[in-house]
Amino acid sequence: MLSLLKTSRIDILGTLRRSCIRITDTFSEVSAVCNKRLDRRRPCITPRRLCSGKRYNVPPSAEFVARVSGIATMGKLPYQETADGLDAAFVGVPIDTGTSNRPGTRFGPRQIRAESAMLRAYNSGTRAAPYESLMVADIGDVNVNVYDLKDTCRRIREAYRTILATGCIPLTMGGDHTIAYPILQAVAEKHGPVGLIHVDAHADTSDVVLGEKIGHGTPFRRCVEEGLLDCKRVVQIGLRGTGYSPDAYEWSRAQGFRVVQVEECWFKSLVPLMAAVRTQMGTGPVYLSFDIDALDPAFAPGTGTPEIAGLTSIQGLEIIRGCHGLNLVGCDLVEVSPPYDTTGNTALTAANLLFEMMCVLPKTKYYD
């Protein structure tokens, strides 16, 4: 009897094992057919960081690869050391040496990369498909000098000359707003004076602060002095807060800048404003500089110089999406300070805004 039971048990286990093998084979065949059909419609998003079948880099899908896995790069894109062969590149400039108030923006690029793991391949709002039209990668950080701001500016300028010489459009993660000055030096060397869409709570046009001409409150004064900007094609959006004079933006207006104080933005869509901005910018080269403190601290508390009553995150999206069609030659997102970003929401917002910037670059594909 015992022998019969053992024999029956062996037969049952054998039958179950053969059934499992058949089921596994069937699922493998179905999966292969599905994948082949999907390949015909869109780039192959594989668990590995490889180029798609259309030669573009495609981030791995969270359907196959856990978001928490791997080394943190912007949007889980591949990392490469140079901008060679890229249409656009995410690059970090981790400094807070030019900060006047709360520090911490040197950690901004790292935290933005960490929070960018939620980003997916397509823009559901605009139907942009950047990874079907642009070769993009994360090329790491500029090797800054945290002890010497002037030397850091030199290093940034030289790094961006190299990036721009490849024809690549830089998408920069700051860092404090000082970085816009050396970046624009390199951009203007290549493109000549550029138009500027500057989204910020502050004009950043101070002349001298505590005896210094270089800092995060002075970059656009330096840019004007050096002829880096086409002043008739400069707009500053979201300016607000207390000032050192009754009209804190008099200097900007005197240069020909269009100044849009935050009170002009309250309780309204900024789509009409951006239609006017596109007309103002025309077909010439344009640089987009977005300070996260343009947003109200309710949306972006993790920054060094917060000001109340700012733009909403929706208005931030409207501004960036309103840049579609412009000849953008570079973008930055600055002033994320993780020590003051206890929930991670500021860095998460920054990561999404950078993705939106990539989606409005000139060569980006859109689905109807």
mmCIF file of C-alpha atoms in Angstrom:
data_model
loop_
_atom_site.group_PDB
_atom_site.id
_atom_site.type_symbol
_atom_site.label_atom_id
_atom_site.label_comp_id
_atom_site.label_asym_id
_atom_site.label_seq_id
_atom_site.Cartn_x
_atom_site.Cartn_y
_atom_site.Cartn_z
ATOM 1 C CA MET A 1 0.000 0.000 0.000
ATOM 2 C CA LEU A 2 2.795 2.387 0.936
ATOM 3 C CA SER A 3 4.488 1.635 -2.374
ATOM 4 C CA LEU A 4 1.294 2.450 -4.296
ATOM 5 C CA LEU A 5 0.891 5.767 -2.459
ATOM 6 C CA LYS A 6 4.460 6.754 -3.268
ATOM 7 C CA THR A 7 3.923 5.840 -6.918
ATOM 8 C CA SER A 8 0.679 7.836 -7.095
ATOM 9 C CA ARG A 9 2.354 10.845 -5.484
ATOM 10 C CA ILE A 10 5.214 10.729 -8.011
ATOM 11 C CA ASP A 11 2.727 10.517 -10.898
ATOM 12 C CA ILE A 12 0.732 13.510 -9.586
ATOM 13 C CA LEU A 13 3.844 15.654 -9.099
ATOM 14 C CA GLY A 14 5.067 14.736 -12.556
ATOM 15 C CA THR A 15 1.747 15.695 -14.099
ATOM 16 C CA LEU A 16 1.733 19.042 -12.254
ATOM 17 C CA ARG A 17 5.325 19.746 -13.325
ATOM 18 C CA ARG A 18 4.538 19.070 -16.978
ATOM 19 C CA SER A 19 1.428 21.294 -16.752
ATOM 20 C CA CYS A 20 3.456 24.168 -15.275
ATOM 21 C CA ILE A 21 6.018 23.849 -18.054
ATOM 22 C CA ARG A 22 3.277 23.991 -20.689
ATOM 23 C CA ILE A 23 1.677 27.043 -19.025
ATOM 24 C CA THR A 24 5.064 28.811 -18.832
ATOM 25 C CA ASP A 25 5.760 28.063 -22.490
ATOM 26 C CA THR A 26 2.340 29.391 -23.466
ATOM 27 C CA PHE A 27 2.854 32.652 -21.568
ATOM 28 C CA SER A 28 6.305 33.051 -23.132
ATOM 29 C CA GLU A 29 4.821 32.661 -26.611
ATOM 30 C CA VAL A 30 2.032 35.168 -25.847
ATOM 31 C CA SER A 31 4.547 37.628 -24.393
ATOM 32 C CA ALA A 32 6.770 37.340 -27.449
ATOM 33 C CA VAL A 33 3.824 38.033 -29.773
ATOM 34 C CA CYS A 34 2.697 41.022 -27.693
ATOM 35 C CA ASN A 35 6.181 42.465 -27.588
ATOM 36 C CA LYS A 36 6.527 42.073 -31.359
ATOM 37 C CA ARG A 37 3.249 43.945 -31.863
ATOM 38 C CA LEU A 38 4.291 46.690 -29.452
ATOM 39 C CA ASP A 39 7.632 47.073 -31.247
ATOM 40 C CA ARG A 40 5.792 48.080 -34.408
ATOM 41 C CA ARG A 41 4.055 50.965 -32.636
ATOM 42 C CA ARG A 42 6.623 52.497 -30.266
ATOM 43 C CA PRO A 43 10.257 52.304 -29.170
ATOM 44 C CA CYS A 44 11.115 49.153 -27.265
ATOM 45 C CA ILE A 45 11.291 50.063 -23.563
ATOM 46 C CA THR A 46 13.443 47.310 -22.113
ATOM 47 C CA PRO A 47 14.487 46.637 -18.510
ATOM 48 C CA ARG A 48 18.031 47.607 -19.481
ATOM 49 C CA ARG A 49 19.236 51.137 -20.287
ATOM 50 C CA LEU A 50 19.681 50.633 -23.994
ATOM 51 C CA CYS A 51 18.829 52.637 -27.084
ATOM 52 C CA SER A 52 15.423 51.967 -28.568
ATOM 53 C CA GLY A 53 14.899 50.425 -31.963
ATOM 54 C CA LYS A 54 14.698 53.977 -33.324
ATOM 55 C CA ARG A 55 18.212 54.809 -32.018
ATOM 56 C CA TYR A 56 16.943 57.105 -29.252
ATOM 57 C CA ASN A 57 17.585 56.572 -25.537
ATOM 58 C CA VAL A 58 14.409 55.475 -23.763
ATOM 59 C CA PRO A 59 14.155 55.322 -19.961
ATOM 60 C CA PRO A 60 13.195 51.879 -18.578
ATOM 61 C CA SER A 61 9.501 51.565 -17.814
ATOM 62 C CA ALA A 62 8.382 51.074 -14.207
ATOM 63 C CA GLU A 63 6.236 48.262 -15.616
ATOM 64 C CA PHE A 64 9.446 46.243 -15.799
ATOM 65 C CA VAL A 65 12.051 47.963 -13.605
ATOM 66 C CA ALA A 66 11.404 49.193 -10.063
ATOM 67 C CA ARG A 67 11.719 52.956 -9.728
ATOM 68 C CA VAL A 68 13.834 52.583 -6.611
ATOM 69 C CA SER A 69 16.466 50.502 -8.379
ATOM 70 C CA GLY A 70 19.576 51.660 -10.179
ATOM 71 C CA ILE A 71 21.830 54.710 -9.994
ATOM 72 C CA ALA A 72 19.864 57.979 -9.905
ATOM 73 C CA THR A 73 20.019 59.817 -13.223
ATOM 74 C CA MET A 74 17.534 62.355 -14.539
ATOM 75 C CA GLY A 75 14.429 60.422 -15.529
ATOM 76 C CA LYS A 76 16.432 57.154 -15.229
ATOM 77 C CA LEU A 77 18.064 58.017 -18.547
ATOM 78 C CA PRO A 78 21.436 56.567 -19.506
ATOM 79 C CA TYR A 79 24.496 58.409 -18.221
ATOM 80 C CA GLN A 80 27.301 59.401 -20.538
ATOM 81 C CA GLU A 81 30.378 61.512 -19.876
ATOM 82 C CA THR A 82 30.044 63.991 -22.739
ATOM 83 C CA ALA A 83 27.333 65.608 -24.852
ATOM 84 C CA ASP A 84 28.668 64.031 -28.056
ATOM 85 C CA GLY A 85 25.852 62.659 -30.212
ATOM 86 C CA LEU A 86 23.086 64.167 -28.080
ATOM 87 C CA ASP A 87 20.281 66.519 -29.088
ATOM 88 C CA ALA A 88 19.762 67.525 -25.446
ATOM 89 C CA ALA A 89 21.459 66.731 -22.151
ATOM 90 C CA PHE A 90 20.556 67.050 -18.500
ATOM 91 C CA VAL A 91 23.479 68.521 -16.581
ATOM 92 C CA GLY A 92 23.843 69.489 -12.935
ATOM 93 C CA VAL A 93 25.627 72.524 -11.504
ATOM 94 C CA PRO A 94 25.711 71.854 -7.747
ATOM 95 C CA ILE A 95 26.564 75.172 -6.082
ATOM 96 C CA ASP A 96 25.189 77.418 -3.356
ATOM 97 C CA THR A 97 28.275 79.618 -3.038
ATOM 98 C CA GLY A 98 26.351 82.586 -4.490
ATOM 99 C CA THR A 99 23.387 82.230 -2.135
ATOM 100 C CA SER A 100 22.382 85.230 0.006
ATOM 101 C CA ASN A 101 20.007 83.531 2.437
ATOM 102 C CA ARG A 102 19.306 79.851 3.094
ATOM 103 C CA PRO A 103 21.930 77.478 1.630
ATOM 104 C CA GLY A 104 21.516 73.938 0.305
ATOM 105 C CA THR A 105 21.123 74.313 -3.462
ATOM 106 C CA ARG A 106 24.399 72.453 -3.988
ATOM 107 C CA PHE A 107 22.322 69.353 -3.257
ATOM 108 C CA GLY A 108 19.580 70.351 -5.727
ATOM 109 C CA PRO A 109 20.712 68.339 -8.784
ATOM 110 C CA ARG A 110 21.083 65.165 -6.751
ATOM 111 C CA GLN A 111 17.603 65.439 -5.224
ATOM 112 C CA ILE A 112 15.953 66.387 -8.510
ATOM 113 C CA ARG A 113 17.428 63.242 -10.060
ATOM 114 C CA ALA A 114 16.111 61.125 -7.184
ATOM 115 C CA GLU A 115 12.588 62.535 -7.499
ATOM 116 C CA SER A 116 12.625 62.202 -11.297
ATOM 117 C CA ALA A 117 12.187 58.427 -11.045
ATOM 118 C CA MET A 118 8.400 58.960 -11.364
ATOM 119 C CA LEU A 119 8.707 60.443 -14.865
ATOM 120 C CA ARG A 120 7.394 58.375 -17.761
ATOM 121 C CA ALA A 121 8.191 58.432 -21.476
ATOM 122 C CA TYR A 122 5.263 60.474 -22.836
ATOM 123 C CA ASN A 123 3.646 63.783 -21.894
ATOM 124 C CA SER A 124 -0.033 62.955 -21.417
ATOM 125 C CA GLY A 125 -1.067 66.616 -21.342
ATOM 126 C CA THR A 126 0.589 67.768 -24.567
ATOM 127 C CA ARG A 127 1.135 64.348 -26.251
ATOM 128 C CA ALA A 128 4.820 65.164 -26.656
ATOM 129 C CA ALA A 129 7.082 62.188 -27.337
ATOM 130 C CA PRO A 130 10.601 63.440 -26.576
ATOM 131 C CA TYR A 131 12.189 59.998 -26.580
ATOM 132 C CA GLU A 132 10.913 59.326 -30.088
ATOM 133 C CA SER A 133 12.537 62.463 -31.443
ATOM 134 C CA LEU A 134 15.518 63.488 -29.321
ATOM 135 C CA MET A 135 18.666 61.684 -28.256
ATOM 136 C CA VAL A 136 18.904 62.615 -24.582
ATOM 137 C CA ALA A 137 21.128 61.522 -21.704
ATOM 138 C CA ASP A 138 22.285 62.669 -18.285
ATOM 139 C CA ILE A 139 25.887 63.882 -18.542
ATOM 140 C CA GLY A 140 26.444 64.389 -14.834
ATOM 141 C CA ASP A 141 27.616 67.518 -13.038
ATOM 142 C CA VAL A 142 30.047 70.339 -13.728
ATOM 143 C CA ASN A 143 33.070 69.913 -11.458
ATOM 144 C CA VAL A 144 32.590 73.115 -9.470
ATOM 145 C CA ASN A 145 34.933 74.728 -6.939
ATOM 146 C CA VAL A 146 32.896 75.078 -3.735
ATOM 147 C CA TYR A 147 35.536 77.395 -2.232
ATOM 148 C CA ASP A 148 35.796 79.939 -5.082
ATOM 149 C CA LEU A 149 32.736 81.326 -6.870
ATOM 150 C CA LYS A 150 34.698 83.109 -9.580
ATOM 151 C CA ASP A 151 36.607 79.932 -10.411
ATOM 152 C CA THR A 152 33.311 78.037 -10.421
ATOM 153 C CA CYS A 153 31.936 80.499 -12.993
ATOM 154 C CA ARG A 154 34.996 79.882 -15.161
ATOM 155 C CA ARG A 155 34.507 76.122 -14.899
ATOM 156 C CA ILE A 156 30.812 76.408 -15.785
ATOM 157 C CA ARG A 157 31.549 78.635 -18.787
ATOM 158 C CA GLU A 158 34.170 76.233 -20.136
ATOM 159 C CA ALA A 159 31.951 73.177 -19.561
ATOM 160 C CA TYR A 160 29.055 74.774 -21.456
ATOM 161 C CA ARG A 161 31.279 75.856 -24.320
ATOM 162 C CA THR A 162 32.151 72.184 -24.743
ATOM 163 C CA ILE A 163 28.507 71.076 -24.502
ATOM 164 C CA LEU A 164 27.260 73.686 -26.964
ATOM 165 C CA ALA A 165 30.054 72.947 -29.446
ATOM 166 C CA THR A 166 28.485 69.507 -30.018
ATOM 167 C CA GLY A 167 25.142 71.062 -31.036
ATOM 168 C CA CYS A 168 23.518 69.762 -27.848
ATOM 169 C CA ILE A 169 20.903 71.824 -25.949
ATOM 170 C CA PRO A 170 21.659 71.880 -22.191
ATOM 171 C CA LEU A 171 18.869 71.348 -19.666
ATOM 172 C CA THR A 172 20.441 72.477 -16.422
ATOM 173 C CA MET A 173 19.664 71.522 -12.832
ATOM 174 C CA GLY A 174 20.902 74.101 -10.315
ATOM 175 C CA GLY A 175 22.434 75.148 -8.087
ATOM 176 C CA ASP A 176 21.768 78.761 -7.211
ATOM 177 C CA HIS A 177 20.911 81.326 -9.871
ATOM 178 C CA THR A 178 24.487 82.569 -10.189
ATOM 179 C CA ILE A 179 24.972 79.793 -12.744
ATOM 180 C CA ALA A 180 22.813 81.571 -15.345
ATOM 181 C CA TYR A 181 25.588 84.158 -15.873
ATOM 182 C CA PRO A 182 28.430 81.850 -17.017
ATOM 183 C CA ILE A 183 25.969 79.630 -18.910
ATOM 184 C CA LEU A 184 24.683 82.627 -20.865
ATOM 185 C CA GLN A 185 28.267 83.707 -21.552
ATOM 186 C CA ALA A 186 28.791 80.385 -23.335
ATOM 187 C CA VAL A 187 25.364 80.481 -25.022
ATOM 188 C CA ALA A 188 25.923 84.020 -26.375
ATOM 189 C CA GLU A 189 29.358 83.050 -27.717
ATOM 190 C CA LYS A 190 27.621 80.470 -29.892
ATOM 191 C CA HIS A 191 24.314 82.174 -30.742
ATOM 192 C CA GLY A 192 24.913 85.887 -30.195
ATOM 193 C CA PRO A 193 22.626 87.925 -27.879
ATOM 194 C CA VAL A 194 19.637 85.786 -26.958
ATOM 195 C CA GLY A 195 16.083 86.389 -25.862
ATOM 196 C CA LEU A 196 15.392 85.457 -22.248
ATOM 197 C CA ILE A 197 12.283 84.110 -20.524
ATOM 198 C CA HIS A 198 13.081 84.579 -16.853
ATOM 199 C CA VAL A 199 10.593 83.095 -14.358
ATOM 200 C CA ASP A 200 11.394 84.180 -10.817
ATOM 201 C CA ALA A 201 10.231 85.909 -7.670
ATOM 202 C CA HIS A 202 13.250 88.231 -7.980
ATOM 203 C CA ALA A 203 14.652 90.255 -10.871
ATOM 204 C CA ASP A 204 18.266 89.226 -10.088
ATOM 205 C CA THR A 205 19.528 92.520 -11.501
ATOM 206 C CA SER A 206 21.348 93.904 -8.457
ATOM 207 C CA ASP A 207 24.681 95.554 -9.145
ATOM 208 C CA VAL A 208 26.768 94.934 -6.015
ATOM 209 C CA VAL A 209 25.793 92.860 -2.963
ATOM 210 C CA LEU A 210 28.076 92.987 0.076
ATOM 211 C CA GLY A 211 30.821 94.294 -2.163
ATOM 212 C CA GLU A 212 30.531 91.452 -4.686
ATOM 213 C CA LYS A 213 29.380 91.689 -8.300
ATOM 214 C CA ILE A 214 28.820 87.945 -8.775
ATOM 215 C CA GLY A 215 26.084 86.155 -6.853
ATOM 216 C CA HIS A 216 22.595 84.796 -7.310
ATOM 217 C CA GLY A 217 21.074 88.285 -7.144
ATOM 218 C CA THR A 218 23.224 89.789 -9.937
ATOM 219 C CA PRO A 219 23.409 87.465 -12.972
ATOM 220 C CA PHE A 220 21.180 89.360 -15.379
ATOM 221 C CA ARG A 221 22.803 92.739 -14.626
ATOM 222 C CA ARG A 222 26.133 91.161 -15.617
ATOM 223 C CA CYS A 223 24.552 89.638 -18.737
ATOM 224 C CA VAL A 224 23.235 93.026 -19.882
ATOM 225 C CA GLU A 225 26.589 94.700 -19.252
ATOM 226 C CA GLU A 226 28.334 92.116 -21.429
ATOM 227 C CA GLY A 227 25.771 92.270 -24.247
ATOM 228 C CA LEU A 228 24.647 88.663 -23.784
ATOM 229 C CA LEU A 229 20.924 89.474 -23.992
ATOM 230 C CA ASP A 230 18.711 90.928 -26.701
ATOM 231 C CA CYS A 231 17.004 93.255 -24.240
ATOM 232 C CA LYS A 232 13.918 93.808 -26.393
ATOM 233 C CA ARG A 233 13.326 90.071 -26.183
ATOM 234 C CA VAL A 234 13.537 89.675 -22.403
ATOM 235 C CA VAL A 235 10.525 88.966 -20.188
ATOM 236 C CA GLN A 236 10.546 88.502 -16.418
ATOM 237 C CA ILE A 237 7.496 86.720 -14.987
ATOM 238 C CA GLY A 238 6.326 86.360 -11.372
ATOM 239 C CA LEU A 239 8.351 89.146 -9.744
ATOM 240 C CA ARG A 240 7.186 90.065 -6.249
ATOM 241 C CA GLY A 241 8.125 90.689 -2.627
ATOM 242 C CA THR A 242 9.479 93.618 -0.681
ATOM 243 C CA GLY A 243 12.175 95.835 -2.200
ATOM 244 C CA TYR A 244 14.863 98.390 -1.454
ATOM 245 C CA SER A 245 13.008 101.118 -3.368
ATOM 246 C CA PRO A 246 9.393 101.910 -4.354
ATOM 247 C CA ASP A 247 9.969 100.419 -7.820
ATOM 248 C CA ALA A 248 12.303 97.459 -7.520
ATOM 249 C CA TYR A 249 12.051 96.757 -11.260
ATOM 250 C CA GLU A 250 12.838 100.194 -12.633
ATOM 251 C CA TRP A 251 16.255 99.080 -13.917
ATOM 252 C CA SER A 252 14.742 96.116 -15.805
ATOM 253 C CA ARG A 253 12.177 98.326 -17.527
ATOM 254 C CA ALA A 254 14.872 100.861 -18.423
ATOM 255 C CA GLN A 255 16.739 98.140 -20.342
ATOM 256 C CA GLY A 256 13.623 97.314 -22.372
ATOM 257 C CA PHE A 257 12.622 94.179 -20.434
ATOM 258 C CA ARG A 258 8.957 93.251 -20.230
ATOM 259 C CA VAL A 259 8.229 92.961 -16.489
ATOM 260 C CA VAL A 260 5.239 90.876 -15.426
ATOM 261 C CA GLN A 261 4.744 91.264 -11.695
ATOM 262 C CA VAL A 262 2.943 88.472 -9.915
ATOM 263 C CA GLU A 263 -0.158 90.625 -9.308
ATOM 264 C CA GLU A 264 -0.749 90.505 -13.071
ATOM 265 C CA CYS A 265 -0.830 86.704 -12.852
ATOM 266 C CA TRP A 266 -3.166 86.165 -9.915
ATOM 267 C CA PHE A 267 -6.396 84.222 -10.551
ATOM 268 C CA LYS A 268 -5.850 83.770 -14.276
ATOM 269 C CA SER A 269 -4.449 81.483 -16.912
ATOM 270 C CA LEU A 270 -1.089 82.511 -18.360
ATOM 271 C CA VAL A 271 -1.858 81.093 -21.811
ATOM 272 C CA PRO A 272 -2.686 84.568 -23.237
ATOM 273 C CA LEU A 273 0.502 85.999 -21.713
ATOM 274 C CA MET A 274 2.631 83.302 -23.337
ATOM 275 C CA ALA A 275 1.016 83.942 -26.725
ATOM 276 C CA ALA A 276 2.244 87.541 -26.433
ATOM 277 C CA VAL A 277 5.668 86.329 -25.246
ATOM 278 C CA ARG A 278 6.025 84.073 -28.288
ATOM 279 C CA THR A 279 5.347 87.064 -30.526
ATOM 280 C CA GLN A 280 7.913 89.107 -28.605
ATOM 281 C CA MET A 281 10.568 86.368 -28.889
ATOM 282 C CA GLY A 282 10.062 85.796 -32.622
ATOM 283 C CA THR A 283 12.318 83.291 -34.380
ATOM 284 C CA GLY A 284 15.609 84.221 -32.696
ATOM 285 C CA PRO A 285 17.415 82.098 -30.101
ATOM 286 C CA VAL A 286 15.791 82.042 -26.657
ATOM 287 C CA TYR A 287 17.041 80.910 -23.250
ATOM 288 C CA LEU A 288 14.600 79.846 -20.501
ATOM 289 C CA SER A 289 15.665 80.373 -16.883
ATOM 290 C CA PHE A 290 13.222 79.152 -14.222
ATOM 291 C CA ASP A 291 13.855 79.838 -10.530
ATOM 292 C CA ILE A 292 11.734 77.470 -8.453
ATOM 293 C CA ASP A 293 10.971 80.336 -6.039
ATOM 294 C CA ALA A 294 8.749 81.804 -8.768
ATOM 295 C CA LEU A 295 6.214 79.310 -7.444
ATOM 296 C CA ASP A 296 4.415 80.047 -4.204
ATOM 297 C CA PRO A 297 6.047 78.430 -1.144
ATOM 298 C CA ALA A 298 2.880 76.349 -0.768
ATOM 299 C CA PHE A 299 4.000 74.497 -3.915
ATOM 300 C CA ALA A 300 7.778 74.836 -3.588
ATOM 301 C CA PRO A 301 8.930 75.488 -0.003
ATOM 302 C CA GLY A 302 12.387 73.993 -0.550
ATOM 303 C CA THR A 303 14.238 77.071 -1.742
ATOM 304 C CA GLY A 304 16.586 79.691 -0.330
ATOM 305 C CA THR A 305 14.635 82.950 -0.730
ATOM 306 C CA PRO A 306 10.896 82.153 -0.644
ATOM 307 C CA GLU A 307 8.311 84.879 -1.257
ATOM 308 C CA ILE A 308 4.595 84.536 -0.538
ATOM 309 C CA ALA A 309 1.750 84.933 -3.069
ATOM 310 C CA GLY A 310 3.605 83.368 -5.981
ATOM 311 C CA LEU A 311 2.685 81.468 -9.109
ATOM 312 C CA THR A 312 0.913 78.130 -8.936
ATOM 313 C CA SER A 313 2.433 74.948 -10.298
ATOM 314 C CA ILE A 314 -0.271 75.029 -12.995
ATOM 315 C CA GLN A 315 0.900 78.474 -14.094
ATOM 316 C CA GLY A 316 4.470 77.169 -14.145
ATOM 317 C CA LEU A 317 3.362 74.489 -16.598
ATOM 318 C CA GLU A 318 1.493 77.053 -18.699
ATOM 319 C CA ILE A 319 4.633 79.170 -18.997
ATOM 320 C CA ILE A 320 6.830 76.281 -20.095
ATOM 321 C CA ARG A 321 4.271 74.744 -22.438
ATOM 322 C CA GLY A 322 3.777 78.229 -23.869
ATOM 323 C CA CYS A 323 7.394 78.097 -25.066
ATOM 324 C CA HIS A 324 6.523 75.423 -27.643
ATOM 325 C CA GLY A 325 7.506 76.687 -31.060
ATOM 326 C CA LEU A 326 10.304 78.945 -29.834
ATOM 327 C CA ASN A 327 13.938 78.499 -30.839
ATOM 328 C CA LEU A 328 15.068 77.380 -27.392
ATOM 329 C CA VAL A 329 18.848 77.002 -27.132
ATOM 330 C CA GLY A 330 19.035 76.191 -23.427
ATOM 331 C CA CYS A 331 17.011 75.946 -20.218
ATOM 332 C CA ASP A 332 17.696 75.853 -16.513
ATOM 333 C CA LEU A 333 15.775 75.091 -13.318
ATOM 334 C CA VAL A 334 17.516 76.544 -10.281
ATOM 335 C CA GLU A 335 17.357 77.190 -6.520
ATOM 336 C CA VAL A 336 16.015 73.834 -5.260
ATOM 337 C CA SER A 337 17.300 73.486 -1.684
ATOM 338 C CA PRO A 338 16.642 69.959 -0.349
ATOM 339 C CA PRO A 339 17.341 70.786 3.347
ATOM 340 C CA TYR A 340 14.190 72.931 3.275
ATOM 341 C CA ASP A 341 12.223 70.439 1.160
ATOM 342 C CA THR A 342 11.056 68.026 3.848
ATOM 343 C CA THR A 343 8.449 66.272 1.671
ATOM 344 C CA GLY A 344 10.471 66.202 -1.535
ATOM 345 C CA ASN A 345 7.671 68.067 -3.339
ATOM 346 C CA THR A 346 9.907 70.935 -4.481
ATOM 347 C CA ALA A 347 12.394 68.594 -6.148
ATOM 348 C CA LEU A 348 9.522 66.542 -7.583
ATOM 349 C CA THR A 349 8.010 69.696 -9.087
ATOM 350 C CA ALA A 350 11.419 70.708 -10.454
ATOM 351 C CA ALA A 351 11.900 67.306 -12.101
ATOM 352 C CA ASN A 352 8.526 67.603 -13.821
ATOM 353 C CA LEU A 353 9.236 71.146 -14.992
ATOM 354 C CA LEU A 354 12.547 69.998 -16.488
ATOM 355 C CA PHE A 355 10.726 67.198 -18.312
ATOM 356 C CA GLU A 356 8.274 69.804 -19.655
ATOM 357 C CA MET A 357 11.239 71.892 -20.850
ATOM 358 C CA MET A 358 12.564 68.909 -22.789
ATOM 359 C CA CYS A 359 9.115 68.499 -24.333
ATOM 360 C CA VAL A 360 9.144 72.011 -25.841
ATOM 361 C CA LEU A 361 12.585 71.808 -27.447
ATOM 362 C CA PRO A 362 12.530 72.515 -31.199
ATOM 363 C CA LYS A 363 12.845 68.943 -32.513
ATOM 364 C CA THR A 364 10.365 67.277 -30.156
ATOM 365 C CA LYS A 365 7.699 65.102 -31.772
ATOM 366 C CA TYR A 366 4.033 65.592 -30.890
ATOM 367 C CA TYR A 367 1.164 63.166 -31.516
ATOM 368 C CA ASP A 368 -2.046 64.681 -32.909
#
